[in-house]
Short mmCIF file of C-alpha atoms in Angstrom, two decimals:
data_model
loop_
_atom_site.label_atom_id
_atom_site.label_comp_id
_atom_site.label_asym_id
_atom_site.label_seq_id
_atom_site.Cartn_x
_atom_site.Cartn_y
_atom_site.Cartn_z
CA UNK U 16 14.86 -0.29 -20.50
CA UNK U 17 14.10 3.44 -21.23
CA UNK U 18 10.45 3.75 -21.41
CA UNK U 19 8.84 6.36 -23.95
CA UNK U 20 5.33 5.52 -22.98
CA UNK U 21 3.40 3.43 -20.56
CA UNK U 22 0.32 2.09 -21.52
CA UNK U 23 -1.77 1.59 -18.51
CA UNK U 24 -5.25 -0.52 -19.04
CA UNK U 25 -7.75 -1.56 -16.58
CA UNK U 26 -11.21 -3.05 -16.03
CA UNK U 27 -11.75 -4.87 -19.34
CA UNK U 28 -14.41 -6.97 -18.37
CA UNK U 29 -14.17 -9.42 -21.39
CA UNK U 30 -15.15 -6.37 -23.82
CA UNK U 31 -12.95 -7.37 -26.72
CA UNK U 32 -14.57 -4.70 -28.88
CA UNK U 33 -13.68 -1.73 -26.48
CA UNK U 34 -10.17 -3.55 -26.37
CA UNK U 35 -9.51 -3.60 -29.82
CA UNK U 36 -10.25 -0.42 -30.00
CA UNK U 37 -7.94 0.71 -27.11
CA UNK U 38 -5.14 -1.60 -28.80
CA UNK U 39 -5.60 -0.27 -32.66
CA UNK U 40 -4.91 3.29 -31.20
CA UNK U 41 -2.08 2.38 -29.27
CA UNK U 42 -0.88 0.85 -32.55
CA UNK U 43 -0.32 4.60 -33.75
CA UNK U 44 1.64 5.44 -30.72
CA UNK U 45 5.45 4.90 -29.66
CA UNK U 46 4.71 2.58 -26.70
CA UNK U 47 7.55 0.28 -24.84
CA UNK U 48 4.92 -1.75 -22.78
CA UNK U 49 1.65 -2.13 -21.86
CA UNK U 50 0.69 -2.52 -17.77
CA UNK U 51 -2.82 -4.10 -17.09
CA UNK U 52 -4.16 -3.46 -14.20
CA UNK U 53 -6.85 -6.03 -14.42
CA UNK U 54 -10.45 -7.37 -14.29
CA UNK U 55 -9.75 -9.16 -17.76
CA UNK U 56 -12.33 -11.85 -18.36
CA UNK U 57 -14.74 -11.55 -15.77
CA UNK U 58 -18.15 -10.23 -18.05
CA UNK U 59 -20.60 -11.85 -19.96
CA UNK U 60 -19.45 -10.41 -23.85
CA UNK U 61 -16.28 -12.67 -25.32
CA UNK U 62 -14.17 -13.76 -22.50
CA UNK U 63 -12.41 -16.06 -24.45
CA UNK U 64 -11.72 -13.79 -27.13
CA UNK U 65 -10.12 -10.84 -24.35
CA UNK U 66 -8.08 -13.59 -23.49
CA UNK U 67 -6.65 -14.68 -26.37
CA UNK U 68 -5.10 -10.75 -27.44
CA UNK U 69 -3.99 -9.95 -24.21
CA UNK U 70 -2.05 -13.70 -24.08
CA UNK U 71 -0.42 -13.08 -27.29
CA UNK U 72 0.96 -9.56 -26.84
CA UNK U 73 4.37 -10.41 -25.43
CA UNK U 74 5.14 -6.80 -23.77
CA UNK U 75 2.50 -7.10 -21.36
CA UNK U 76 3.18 -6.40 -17.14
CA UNK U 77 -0.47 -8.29 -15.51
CA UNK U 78 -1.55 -6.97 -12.11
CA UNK U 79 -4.43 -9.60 -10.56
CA UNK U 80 -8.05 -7.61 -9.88
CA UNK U 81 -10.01 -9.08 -7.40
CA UNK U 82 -12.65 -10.43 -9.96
CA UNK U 83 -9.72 -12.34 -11.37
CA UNK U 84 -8.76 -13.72 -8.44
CA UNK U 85 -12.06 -15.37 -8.49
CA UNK U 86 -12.03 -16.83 -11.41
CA UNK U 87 -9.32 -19.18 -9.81
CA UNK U 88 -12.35 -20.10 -7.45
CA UNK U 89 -13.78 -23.37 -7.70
CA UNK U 90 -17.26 -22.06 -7.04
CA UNK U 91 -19.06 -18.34 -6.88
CA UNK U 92 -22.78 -17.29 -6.35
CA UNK U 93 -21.50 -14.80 -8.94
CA UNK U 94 -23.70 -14.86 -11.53
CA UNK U 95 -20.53 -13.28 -13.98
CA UNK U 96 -18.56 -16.20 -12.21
CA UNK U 97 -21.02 -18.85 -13.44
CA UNK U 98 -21.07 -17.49 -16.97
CA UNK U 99 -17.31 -17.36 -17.39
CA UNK U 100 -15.90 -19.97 -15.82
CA UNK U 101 -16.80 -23.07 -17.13
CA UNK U 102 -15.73 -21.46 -20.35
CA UNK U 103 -12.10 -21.52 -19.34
CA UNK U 104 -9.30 -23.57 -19.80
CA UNK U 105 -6.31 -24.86 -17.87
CA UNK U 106 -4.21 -21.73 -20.16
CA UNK U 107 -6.46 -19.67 -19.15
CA UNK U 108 -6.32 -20.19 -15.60
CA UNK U 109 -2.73 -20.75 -15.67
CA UNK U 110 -2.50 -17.81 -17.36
CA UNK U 111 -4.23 -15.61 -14.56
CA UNK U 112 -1.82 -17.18 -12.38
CA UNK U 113 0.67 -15.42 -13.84
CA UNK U 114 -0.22 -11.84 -12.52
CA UNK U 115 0.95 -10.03 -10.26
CA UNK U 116 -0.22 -9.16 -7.12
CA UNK U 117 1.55 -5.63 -7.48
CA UNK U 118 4.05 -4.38 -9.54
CA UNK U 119 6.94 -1.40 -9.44
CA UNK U 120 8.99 0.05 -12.17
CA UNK U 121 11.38 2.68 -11.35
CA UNK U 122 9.24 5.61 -9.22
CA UNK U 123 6.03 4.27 -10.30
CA UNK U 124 3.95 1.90 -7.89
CA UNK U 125 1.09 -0.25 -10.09
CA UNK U 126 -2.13 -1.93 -8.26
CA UNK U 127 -5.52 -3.07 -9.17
CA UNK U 128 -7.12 -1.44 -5.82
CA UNK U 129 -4.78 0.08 -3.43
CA UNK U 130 -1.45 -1.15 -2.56
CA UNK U 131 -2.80 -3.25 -0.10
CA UNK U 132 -5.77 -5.02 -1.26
CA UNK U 133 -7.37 -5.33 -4.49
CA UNK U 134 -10.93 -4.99 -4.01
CA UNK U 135 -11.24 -1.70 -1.69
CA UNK U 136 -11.16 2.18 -3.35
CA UNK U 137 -8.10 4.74 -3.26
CA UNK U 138 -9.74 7.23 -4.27
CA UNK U 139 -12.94 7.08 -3.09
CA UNK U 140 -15.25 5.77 0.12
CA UNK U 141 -18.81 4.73 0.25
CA UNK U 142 -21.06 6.25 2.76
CA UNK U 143 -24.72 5.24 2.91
CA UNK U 144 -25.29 8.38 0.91
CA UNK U 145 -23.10 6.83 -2.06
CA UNK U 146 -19.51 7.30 -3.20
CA UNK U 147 -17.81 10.07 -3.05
CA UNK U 148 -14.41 11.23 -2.84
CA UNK U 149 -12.04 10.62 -0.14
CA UNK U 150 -9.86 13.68 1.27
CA UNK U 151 -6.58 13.70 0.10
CA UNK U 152 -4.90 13.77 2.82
CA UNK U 153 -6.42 10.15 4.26
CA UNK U 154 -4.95 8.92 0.51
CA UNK U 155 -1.40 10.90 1.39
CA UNK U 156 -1.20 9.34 5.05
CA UNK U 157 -2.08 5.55 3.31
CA UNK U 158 0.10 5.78 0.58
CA UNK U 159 2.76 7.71 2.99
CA UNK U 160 5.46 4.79 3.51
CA UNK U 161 5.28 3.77 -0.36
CA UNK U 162 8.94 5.24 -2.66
CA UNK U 163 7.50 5.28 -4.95
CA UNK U 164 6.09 9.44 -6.62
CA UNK U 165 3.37 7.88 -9.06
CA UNK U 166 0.43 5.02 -7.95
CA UNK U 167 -1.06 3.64 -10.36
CA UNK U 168 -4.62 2.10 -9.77
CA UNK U 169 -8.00 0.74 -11.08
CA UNK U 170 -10.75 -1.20 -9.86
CA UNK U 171 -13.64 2.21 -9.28
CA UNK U 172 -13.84 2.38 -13.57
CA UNK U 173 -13.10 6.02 -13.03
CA UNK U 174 -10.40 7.86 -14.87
CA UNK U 175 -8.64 10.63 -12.80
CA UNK U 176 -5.43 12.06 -12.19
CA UNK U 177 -4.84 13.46 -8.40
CA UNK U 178 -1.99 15.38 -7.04
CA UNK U 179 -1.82 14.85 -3.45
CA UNK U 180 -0.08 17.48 -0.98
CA UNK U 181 3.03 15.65 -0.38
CA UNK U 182 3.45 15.97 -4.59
CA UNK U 183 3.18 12.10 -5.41
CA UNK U 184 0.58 11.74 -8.43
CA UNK U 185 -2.41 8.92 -8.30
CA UNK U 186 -3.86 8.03 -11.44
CA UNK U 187 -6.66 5.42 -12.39
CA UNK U 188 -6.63 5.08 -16.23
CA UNK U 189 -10.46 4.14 -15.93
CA UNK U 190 -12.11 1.07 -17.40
CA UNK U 191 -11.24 -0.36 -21.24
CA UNK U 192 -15.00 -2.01 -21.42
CA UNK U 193 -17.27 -1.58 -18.72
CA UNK U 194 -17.52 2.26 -17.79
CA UNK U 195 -20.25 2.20 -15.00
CA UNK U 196 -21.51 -0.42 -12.24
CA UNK U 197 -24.00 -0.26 -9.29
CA UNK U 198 -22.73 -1.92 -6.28
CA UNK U 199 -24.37 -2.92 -2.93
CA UNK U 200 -21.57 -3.40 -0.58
CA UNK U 201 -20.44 -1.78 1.67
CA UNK U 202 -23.29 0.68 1.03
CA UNK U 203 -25.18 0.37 -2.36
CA UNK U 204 -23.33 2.78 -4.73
CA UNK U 205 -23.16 3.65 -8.36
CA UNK U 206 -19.77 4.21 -9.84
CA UNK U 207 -20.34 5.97 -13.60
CA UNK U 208 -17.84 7.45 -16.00
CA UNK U 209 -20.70 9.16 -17.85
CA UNK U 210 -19.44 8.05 -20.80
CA UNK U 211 -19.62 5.00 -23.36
CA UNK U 212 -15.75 5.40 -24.42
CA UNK U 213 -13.22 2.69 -24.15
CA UNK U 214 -10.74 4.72 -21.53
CA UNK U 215 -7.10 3.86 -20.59
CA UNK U 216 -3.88 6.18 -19.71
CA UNK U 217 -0.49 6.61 -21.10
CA UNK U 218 2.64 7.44 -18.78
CA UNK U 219 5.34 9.84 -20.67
CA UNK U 220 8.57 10.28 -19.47
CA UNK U 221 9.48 13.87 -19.34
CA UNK U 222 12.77 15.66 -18.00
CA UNK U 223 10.29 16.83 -14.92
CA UNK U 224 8.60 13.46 -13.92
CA UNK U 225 6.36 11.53 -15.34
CA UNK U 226 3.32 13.13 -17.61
CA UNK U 227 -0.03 11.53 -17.66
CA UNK U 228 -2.88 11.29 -20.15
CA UNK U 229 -6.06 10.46 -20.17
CA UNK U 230 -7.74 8.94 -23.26
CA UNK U 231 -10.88 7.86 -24.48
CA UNK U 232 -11.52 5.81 -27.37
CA UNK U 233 -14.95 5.54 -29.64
CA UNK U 234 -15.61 2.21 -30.74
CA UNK U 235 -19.20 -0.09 -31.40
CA UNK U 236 -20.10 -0.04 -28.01
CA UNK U 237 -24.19 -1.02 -29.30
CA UNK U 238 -22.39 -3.96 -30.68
CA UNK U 239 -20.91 -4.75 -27.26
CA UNK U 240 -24.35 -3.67 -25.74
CA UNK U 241 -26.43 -5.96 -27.68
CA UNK U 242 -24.08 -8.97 -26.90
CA UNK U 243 -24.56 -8.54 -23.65
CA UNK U 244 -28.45 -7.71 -23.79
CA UNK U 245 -28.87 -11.37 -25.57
CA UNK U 246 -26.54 -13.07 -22.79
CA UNK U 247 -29.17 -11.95 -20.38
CA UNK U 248 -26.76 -9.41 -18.49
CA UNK U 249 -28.80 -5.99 -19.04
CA UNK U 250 -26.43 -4.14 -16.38
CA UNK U 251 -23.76 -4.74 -18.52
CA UNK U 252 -25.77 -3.55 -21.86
CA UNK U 253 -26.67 -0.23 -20.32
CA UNK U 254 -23.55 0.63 -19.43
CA UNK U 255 -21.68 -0.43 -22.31
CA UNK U 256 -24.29 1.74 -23.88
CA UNK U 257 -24.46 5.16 -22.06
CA UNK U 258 -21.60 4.96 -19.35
CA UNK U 259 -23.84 5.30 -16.76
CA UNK U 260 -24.69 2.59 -14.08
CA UNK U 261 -27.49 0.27 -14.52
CA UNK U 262 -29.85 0.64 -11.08
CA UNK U 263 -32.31 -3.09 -10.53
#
């Protein structure tokens, strides 16, 4: 199969709304497949509903996140855990099953975290003074004995496109629905795209490699907010909202 674009998506977060939005644009555009990095269901806003578009496109590669992975849990202290789970079915779960722990096609190498695990950063580390981001060449000598020229992952919510020195390209499409979080572990850390957009990444083939671009999307995201405001799950409304990371 000759590609002419790659959508890449990531970090949905059961925002249908911001998905929608992401998939009505890609409508417009001449795309072969769509890659999703994951993070699908696990939020508070219309799990069920995320689900059930993403389930019945038919040209879609699944990489597992680590918050999917839990869902397959029998039990969490998650509080996201214990709001989405019990609202899943046997299809649903069977249908996270499906993904893929990684995934190649030709020269490009896709991943929810790194290549190696799917909760840790690629492009980042957290230092008691916060995130920040890591030196390229610690990415180039961890990603040295991959083929592959392009890595593709998600997980941080943060769009960016890096060129390390050995030439391969990194690129994290960013999050579809949830653009900023505050974290605790390892060291508590805010991770904020500074923007409310719904953000994901297309992959062009070109006769010099492989081009990437970054897009943003506006959609109701005080729709989204307020859903999640009356679910009880303000960290989720205020960064739905603003794109920046709610701090308890």
């Amino acid at each position: 199969m000759t590609a002419k674009g790659i959508a890449i998506l990531s970090d949905v977060h059961s925002n249908v709304f911001a998905l929608d939005a992401v998939l009505a644009d890609l409508d417009k555009r001449e795309i072969d497949m769509i890659v999703n990095l994951g993070d699908v269901l696990f939020g508070p806003i219309c799990p069920l509903e995320t689900a059930e578009r993403l389930m019945a496109k038919q040209n879609v590669i699944s990489i597992m996140g680590n918050c999917d992975r839990i869902l397959l849990e029998e039990q969490s202290e998650s509080l996201t855990f214990q709001q989405v789970k019990p609202l899943l079915t046997d299809a649903h779960l069977e249908w996270i099953r499906t993904f893929r722990k990684t995934w190649v096609y030709e020269d490009i190498f896709f991943c929810h975290g790194t290549p190696f695990s799917d909760d840790t950063y690629l492009l980042e580390e957290v230092t008691e003074n916060g995130a920040a981001n890591r030196e390229l060449q610690a990415v180039t000598e961890q990603l040295k004995h991959l083929e592959q020229r392009v890595i593709v992952c998600g997980h941080t919510h943060l769009p960016k496109s890096v060129q390390l020195p050995d030439g391969k390209l990194v690129m994290n499409p960013g999050s579809v629905g949830f653009p900023a979080y505050y974290e605790e572990e390892p060291h508590p850390h805010a991770m904020e795209s500074l923007s409310p957009h719904a953000k994901y990444a297309i992959l062009w083939r070109t006769t010099h490699g492989w081009r990437a671009e970054q897009i943003m999307v506006p959609y109701d995201w005080e729709q989204a907010s307020r859903i999640a405001e009356e679910k009880g799950r303000p960290d989720y409304s205020y960064a739905i909202r603003t794109g920046y990371a709610y701090i308890p």
